[in-house]
Coordinates of C-alpha atoms and ligand atoms in Angstrom, one line a residue:
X336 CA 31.0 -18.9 4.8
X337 CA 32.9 -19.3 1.4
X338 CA 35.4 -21.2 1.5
X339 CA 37.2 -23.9 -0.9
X340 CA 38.1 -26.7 0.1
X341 CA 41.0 -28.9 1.0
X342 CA 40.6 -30.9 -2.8
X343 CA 41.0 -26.9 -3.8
X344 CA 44.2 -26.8 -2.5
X345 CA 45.3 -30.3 -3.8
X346 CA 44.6 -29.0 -6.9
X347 CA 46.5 -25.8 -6.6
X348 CA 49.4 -27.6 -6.7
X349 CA 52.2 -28.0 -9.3
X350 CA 51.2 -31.5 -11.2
X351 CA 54.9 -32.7 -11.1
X352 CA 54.4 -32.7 -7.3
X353 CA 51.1 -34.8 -7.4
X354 CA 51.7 -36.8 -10.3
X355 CA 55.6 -37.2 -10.0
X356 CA 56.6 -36.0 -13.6
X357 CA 58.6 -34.0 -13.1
X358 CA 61.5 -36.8 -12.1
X359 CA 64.4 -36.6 -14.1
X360 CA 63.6 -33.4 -15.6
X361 CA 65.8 -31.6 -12.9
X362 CA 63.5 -30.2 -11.6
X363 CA 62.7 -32.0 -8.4
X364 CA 64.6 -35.4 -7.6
X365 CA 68.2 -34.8 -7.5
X366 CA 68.6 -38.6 -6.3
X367 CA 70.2 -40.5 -9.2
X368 CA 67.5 -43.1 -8.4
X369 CA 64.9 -40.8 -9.5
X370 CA 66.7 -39.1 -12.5
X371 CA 66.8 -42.3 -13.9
X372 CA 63.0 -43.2 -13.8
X373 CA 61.1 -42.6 -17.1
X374 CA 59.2 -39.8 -17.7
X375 CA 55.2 -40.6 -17.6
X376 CA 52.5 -38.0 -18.8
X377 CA 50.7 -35.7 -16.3
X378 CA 46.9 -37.4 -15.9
X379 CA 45.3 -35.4 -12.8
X380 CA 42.1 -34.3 -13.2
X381 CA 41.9 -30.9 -11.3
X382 CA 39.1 -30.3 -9.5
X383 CA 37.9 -26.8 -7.4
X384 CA 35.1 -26.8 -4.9
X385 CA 34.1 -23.6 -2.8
X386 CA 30.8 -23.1 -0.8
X387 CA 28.4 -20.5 -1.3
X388 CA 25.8 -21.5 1.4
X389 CA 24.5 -24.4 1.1
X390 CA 25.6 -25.4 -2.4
X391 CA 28.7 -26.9 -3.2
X392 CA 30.1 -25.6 -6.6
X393 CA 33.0 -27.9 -7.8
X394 CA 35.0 -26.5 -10.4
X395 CA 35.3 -29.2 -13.4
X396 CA 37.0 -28.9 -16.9
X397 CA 36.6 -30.9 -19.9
X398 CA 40.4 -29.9 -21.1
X399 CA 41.9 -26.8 -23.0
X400 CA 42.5 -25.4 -26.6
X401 CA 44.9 -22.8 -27.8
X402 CA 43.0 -19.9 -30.1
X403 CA 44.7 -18.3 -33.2
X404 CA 45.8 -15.0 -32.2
X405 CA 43.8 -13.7 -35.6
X406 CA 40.9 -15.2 -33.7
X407 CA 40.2 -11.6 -31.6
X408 CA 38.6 -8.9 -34.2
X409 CA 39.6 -5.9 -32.9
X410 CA 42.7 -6.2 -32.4
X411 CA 46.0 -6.9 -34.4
X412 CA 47.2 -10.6 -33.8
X413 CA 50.9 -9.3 -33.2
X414 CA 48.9 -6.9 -29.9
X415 CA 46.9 -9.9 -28.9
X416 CA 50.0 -12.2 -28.4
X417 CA 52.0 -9.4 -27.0
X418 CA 49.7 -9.1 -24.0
X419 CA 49.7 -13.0 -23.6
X420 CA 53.5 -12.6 -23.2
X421 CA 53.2 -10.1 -20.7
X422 CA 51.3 -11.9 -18.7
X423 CA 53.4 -15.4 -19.5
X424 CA 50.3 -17.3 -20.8
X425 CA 51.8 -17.1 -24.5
X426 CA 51.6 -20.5 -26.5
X427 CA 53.0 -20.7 -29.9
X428 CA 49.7 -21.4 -31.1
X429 CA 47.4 -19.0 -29.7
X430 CA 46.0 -17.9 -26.4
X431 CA 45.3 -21.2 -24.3
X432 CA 41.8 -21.0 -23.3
X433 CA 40.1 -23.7 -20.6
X434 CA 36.9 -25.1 -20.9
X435 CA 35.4 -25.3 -17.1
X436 CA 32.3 -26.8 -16.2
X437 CA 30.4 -26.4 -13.0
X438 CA 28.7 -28.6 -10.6
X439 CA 25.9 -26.7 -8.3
X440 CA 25.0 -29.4 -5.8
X441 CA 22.5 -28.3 -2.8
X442 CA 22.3 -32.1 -1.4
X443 CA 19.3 -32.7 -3.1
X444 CA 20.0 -32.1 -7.2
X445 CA 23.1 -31.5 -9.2
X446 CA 23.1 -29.1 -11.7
X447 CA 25.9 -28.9 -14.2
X448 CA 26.2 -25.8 -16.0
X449 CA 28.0 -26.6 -19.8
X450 CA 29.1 -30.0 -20.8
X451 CA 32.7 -29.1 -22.8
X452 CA 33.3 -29.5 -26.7
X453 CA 33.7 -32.8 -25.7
X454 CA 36.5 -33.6 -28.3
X455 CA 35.3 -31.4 -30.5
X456 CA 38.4 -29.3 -30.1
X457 CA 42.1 -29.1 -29.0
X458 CA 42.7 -31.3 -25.6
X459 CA 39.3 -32.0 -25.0
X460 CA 36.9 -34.7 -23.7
X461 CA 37.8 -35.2 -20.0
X462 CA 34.6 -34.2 -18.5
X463 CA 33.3 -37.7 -17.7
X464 CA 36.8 -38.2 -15.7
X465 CA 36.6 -35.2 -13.9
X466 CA 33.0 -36.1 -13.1
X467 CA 34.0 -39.4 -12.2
X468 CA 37.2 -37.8 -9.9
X469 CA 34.1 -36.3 -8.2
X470 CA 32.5 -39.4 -7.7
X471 CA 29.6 -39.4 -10.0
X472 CA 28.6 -41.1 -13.4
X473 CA 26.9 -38.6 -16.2
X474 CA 23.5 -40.5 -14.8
X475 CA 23.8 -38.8 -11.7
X476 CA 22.8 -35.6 -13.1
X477 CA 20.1 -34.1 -12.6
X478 CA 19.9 -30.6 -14.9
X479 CA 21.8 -29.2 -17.5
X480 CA 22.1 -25.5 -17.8
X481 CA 23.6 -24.6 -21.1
X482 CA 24.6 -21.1 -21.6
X483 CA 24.8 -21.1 -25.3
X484 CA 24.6 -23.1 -28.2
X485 CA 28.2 -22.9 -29.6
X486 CA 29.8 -26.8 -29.6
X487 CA 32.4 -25.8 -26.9
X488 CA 29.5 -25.8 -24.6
X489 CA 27.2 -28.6 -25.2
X490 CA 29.3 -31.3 -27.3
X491 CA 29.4 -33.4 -24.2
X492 CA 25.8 -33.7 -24.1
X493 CA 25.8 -35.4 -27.7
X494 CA 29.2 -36.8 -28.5
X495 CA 28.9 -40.2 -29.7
X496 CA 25.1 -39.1 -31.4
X497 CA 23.8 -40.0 -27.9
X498 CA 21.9 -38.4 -25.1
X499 CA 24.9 -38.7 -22.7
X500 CA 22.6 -37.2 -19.4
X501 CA 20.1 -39.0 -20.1
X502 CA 18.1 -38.1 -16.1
X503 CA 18.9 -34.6 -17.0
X504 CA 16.7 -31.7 -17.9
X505 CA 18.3 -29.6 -20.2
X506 CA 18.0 -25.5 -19.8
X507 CA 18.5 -23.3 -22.4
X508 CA 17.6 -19.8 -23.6
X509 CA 14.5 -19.8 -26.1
X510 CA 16.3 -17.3 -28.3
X511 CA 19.4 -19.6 -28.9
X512 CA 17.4 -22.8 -29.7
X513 CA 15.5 -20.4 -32.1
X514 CA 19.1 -19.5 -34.1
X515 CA 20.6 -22.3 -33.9
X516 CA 18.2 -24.9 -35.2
X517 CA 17.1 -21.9 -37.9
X518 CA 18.0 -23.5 -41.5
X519 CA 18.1 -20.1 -43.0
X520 CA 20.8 -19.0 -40.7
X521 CA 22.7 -21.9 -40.8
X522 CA 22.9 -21.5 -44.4
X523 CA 24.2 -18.2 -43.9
X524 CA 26.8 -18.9 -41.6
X525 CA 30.8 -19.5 -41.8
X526 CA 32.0 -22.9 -41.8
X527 CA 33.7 -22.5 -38.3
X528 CA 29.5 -22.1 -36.8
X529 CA 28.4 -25.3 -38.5
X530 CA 29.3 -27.5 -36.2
X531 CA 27.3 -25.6 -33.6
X532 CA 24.4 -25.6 -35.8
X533 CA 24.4 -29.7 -36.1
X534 CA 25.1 -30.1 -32.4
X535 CA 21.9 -27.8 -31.3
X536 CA 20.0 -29.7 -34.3
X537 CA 21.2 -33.1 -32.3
X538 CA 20.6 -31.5 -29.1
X539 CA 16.8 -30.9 -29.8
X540 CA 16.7 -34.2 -31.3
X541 CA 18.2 -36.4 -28.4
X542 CA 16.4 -34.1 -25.7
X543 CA 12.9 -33.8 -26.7
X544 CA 12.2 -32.6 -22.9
X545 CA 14.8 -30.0 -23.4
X546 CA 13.3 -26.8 -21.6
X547 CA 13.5 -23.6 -23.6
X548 CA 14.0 -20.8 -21.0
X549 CA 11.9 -17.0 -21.4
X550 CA 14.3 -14.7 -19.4
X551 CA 15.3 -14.5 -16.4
X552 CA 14.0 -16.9 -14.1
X553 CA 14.7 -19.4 -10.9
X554 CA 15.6 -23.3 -12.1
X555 CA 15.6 -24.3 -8.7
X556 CA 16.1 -21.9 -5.1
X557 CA 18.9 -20.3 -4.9
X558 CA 19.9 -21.2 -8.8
X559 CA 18.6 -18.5 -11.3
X560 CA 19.1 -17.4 -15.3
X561 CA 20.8 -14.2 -15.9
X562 CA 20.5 -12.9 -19.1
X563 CA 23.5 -11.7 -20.3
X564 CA 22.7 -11.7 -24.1
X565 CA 25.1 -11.0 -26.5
X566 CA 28.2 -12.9 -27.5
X567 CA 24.7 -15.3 -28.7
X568 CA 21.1 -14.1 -29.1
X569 CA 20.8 -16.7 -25.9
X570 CA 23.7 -16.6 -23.7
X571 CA 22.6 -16.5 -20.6
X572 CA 24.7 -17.0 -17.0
X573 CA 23.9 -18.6 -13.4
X574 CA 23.5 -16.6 -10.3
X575 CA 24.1 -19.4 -7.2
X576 CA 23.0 -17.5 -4.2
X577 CA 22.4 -18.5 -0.3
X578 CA 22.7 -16.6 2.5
X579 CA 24.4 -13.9 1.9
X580 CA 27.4 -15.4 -0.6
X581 CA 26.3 -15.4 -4.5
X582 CA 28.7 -16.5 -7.5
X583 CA 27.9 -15.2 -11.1
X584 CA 29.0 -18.4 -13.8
X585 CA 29.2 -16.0 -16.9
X586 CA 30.3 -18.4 -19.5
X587 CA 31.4 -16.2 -22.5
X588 CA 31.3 -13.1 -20.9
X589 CA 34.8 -12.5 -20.4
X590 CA 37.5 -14.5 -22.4
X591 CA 41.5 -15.0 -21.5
X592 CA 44.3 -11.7 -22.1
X593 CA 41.8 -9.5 -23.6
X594 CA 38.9 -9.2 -21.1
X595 CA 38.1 -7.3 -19.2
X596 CA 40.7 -4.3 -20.0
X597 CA 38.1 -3.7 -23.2
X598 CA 35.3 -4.5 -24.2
X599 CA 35.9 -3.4 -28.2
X600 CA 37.8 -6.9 -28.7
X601 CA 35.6 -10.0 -29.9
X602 CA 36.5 -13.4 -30.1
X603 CA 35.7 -14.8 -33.9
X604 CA 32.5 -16.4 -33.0
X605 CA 30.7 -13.5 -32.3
X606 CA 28.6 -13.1 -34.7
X607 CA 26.7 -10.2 -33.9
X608 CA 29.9 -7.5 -32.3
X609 CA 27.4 -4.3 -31.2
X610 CA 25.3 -6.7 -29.0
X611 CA 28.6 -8.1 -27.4
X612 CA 29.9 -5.2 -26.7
X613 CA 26.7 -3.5 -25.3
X614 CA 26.6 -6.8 -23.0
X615 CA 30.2 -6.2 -21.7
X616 CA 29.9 -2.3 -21.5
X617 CA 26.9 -3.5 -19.0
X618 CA 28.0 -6.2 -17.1
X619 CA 32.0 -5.5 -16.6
X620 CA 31.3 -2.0 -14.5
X621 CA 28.8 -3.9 -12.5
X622 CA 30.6 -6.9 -11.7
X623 CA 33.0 -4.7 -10.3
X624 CA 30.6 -2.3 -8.3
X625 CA 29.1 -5.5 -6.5
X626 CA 32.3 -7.5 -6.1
X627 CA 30.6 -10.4 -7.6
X628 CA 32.5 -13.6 -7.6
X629 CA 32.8 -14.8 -11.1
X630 CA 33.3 -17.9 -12.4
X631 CA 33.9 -17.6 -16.4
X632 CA 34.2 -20.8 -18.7
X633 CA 37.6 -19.8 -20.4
X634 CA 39.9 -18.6 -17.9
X635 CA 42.3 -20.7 -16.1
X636 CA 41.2 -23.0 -14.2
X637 CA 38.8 -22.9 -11.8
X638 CA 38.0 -19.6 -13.8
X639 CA 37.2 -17.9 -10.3
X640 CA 37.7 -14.5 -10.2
X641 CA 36.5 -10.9 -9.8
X642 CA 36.0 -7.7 -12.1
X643 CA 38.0 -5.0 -10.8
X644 CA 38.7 -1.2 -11.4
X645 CA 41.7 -0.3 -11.0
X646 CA 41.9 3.6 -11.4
X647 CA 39.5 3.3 -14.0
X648 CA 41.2 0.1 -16.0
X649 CA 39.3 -3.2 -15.4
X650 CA 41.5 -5.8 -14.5
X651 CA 40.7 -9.6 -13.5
X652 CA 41.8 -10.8 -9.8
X653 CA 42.2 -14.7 -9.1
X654 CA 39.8 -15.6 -6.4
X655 CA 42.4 -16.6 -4.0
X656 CA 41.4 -19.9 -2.2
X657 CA 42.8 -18.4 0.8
X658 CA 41.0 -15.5 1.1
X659 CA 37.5 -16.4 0.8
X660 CA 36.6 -16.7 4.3
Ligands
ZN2198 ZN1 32.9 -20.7 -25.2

């Protein structure tokens, strides 16, 4: 049974509604009374849980940044924020990306896969809140699976010069721990990858337990690496899977307005385009063959969703909290 839950729904919600911000905007709150209130910021800290078996999964994110729309080789910026207006996720600045974490609990050990940019970027750094909304301190955690080395995905593991987890056993591919603490390639790389390269360099540092994965393989039951190698030497995703329900956390796989309608369209920090391509030309057509339920690190939040073909055109459908019994 996969269902999410009732916290789903809360969170599903328009946040004037929860966090009463929308007063006096006209919105809601015709009543003088209220149209005279002051306006306070939104602060909810969304949060998604579904079941696949006997794991919980709870949705988290750490905040949200908006990317250039020259960040996309492949495209022209002016085609890149034309399909962001057709599908009214436009921002002046870019296309808005999330950065969603995700909480594998079986009753016995939480797993969080990714820790956020932590700051690093745009409106970032709510992880330990949304943690915290969850009712659980960074200590708590068990295992860290990080999908790639690039800062929007392990800052929160370091901010501060710190090991912020520090119960955790940290996963992460072999090959990515290989580039990313390489001096040679460091040297070689744009300024934009630097601060990836001194995060994994304080990563190794502050987690001298950290486990360097070989492939594909089982963390715990029911919790295994897929290798999905391409957008870095090391990306890998998590398969969840218990009787008979699976979700596929795919991290970089597929990012916001561009993906998955092609696969010829790279976000900047791809380094090496051929091998991302070759891993979407892969994974998109089979994602969509199995139905898989995805959950991808940039899409709105929860970034749940499927791969579908429609007449031949991949397209990405919401996971509707509705439907998913
Ligand atoms: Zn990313």
């Amino acid at each position: 049974m996969l269902r999410l839950s009732r916290r789903a729904f809360a969170s599903a919600l328009p946040l004037g509604l929860i966090g009463g911000s929308l007063a006096g905007t006209g919105l809601i709150g015709a009543a003088p009374a209220l149209a005279a209130a002051p306006v306070a910021p939104v602060s909810v800290t969304p949060l998604a849980q579904i079941r696949i078996g006997r794991f919980t999964v709870t949705a988290l994110t750490d905040g949200y940044a908006d990317m250039p729309y020259d960040y996309f080789p492949g495209r022209a910026p002016a085609d890149v924020e034309k399909a962001a207006v057709a599908e009214s996720t436009a921002r002046p600045s870019g296309v808005r990306f999330l950065f969603n974490q995700y909480l594998v609990e079986d009753g016995e050990r939480r797993i969080l896969i990714d820790a956020g940019p932590a700051g690093s970027i745009g409106q970032t750094g709510a992880l330990p809140q949304a943690l915290a909304a969850a009712g659980l301190q960074r200590d708590q955690i068990d295992a860290v699976i990080v999908t790639h080395m690039h800062q929007d995905h392990m800052g929160g593991l370091i901010t501060g010069g710190q090991n912020n987890f520090p119960n955790a056993e940290v996963y992460v591919d072999r090959r990515d721990v290989a580039h990313w603490t390489d001096p040679a390639k460091r040297a070689g790389a744009p300024d934009y990858l630097q601060t990836s390269f001194q995060m994994a360099g304080d990563l190794v540092r502050l987690y001298p337990k950290l486990q360097a994965i070989d492939g594909e393989r089982e963390i715990v039951r029911g919790v295994s690496i897929v290798d999905l190698t391409g957008h870095t030497p090391g990306h890998i995703g998590v398969r969840i899977e218990d009787a008979g329900r699976s979700l596929i956390m795919v991290s970089d796989m597929i990012f916001p307005v561009v993906h998955p309608g092609a696969t010829d369209v790279f976000f900047l920090f791809e380094q090496d385009r051929a091998a991302a391509k070759a891993m979407r030309d892969r994974f998109f057509p089979s994602a969509a063959a199995e139905g898989a339920l995805i959950a991808a690190t940039h899409m709105p939040f929860p970034g749940l969703g499927r791969i579908v073909a429609d007449r031949g055109q991949m397209r990405w459908q919401v996971a509707d909290w509705a439907l998913q019994d």
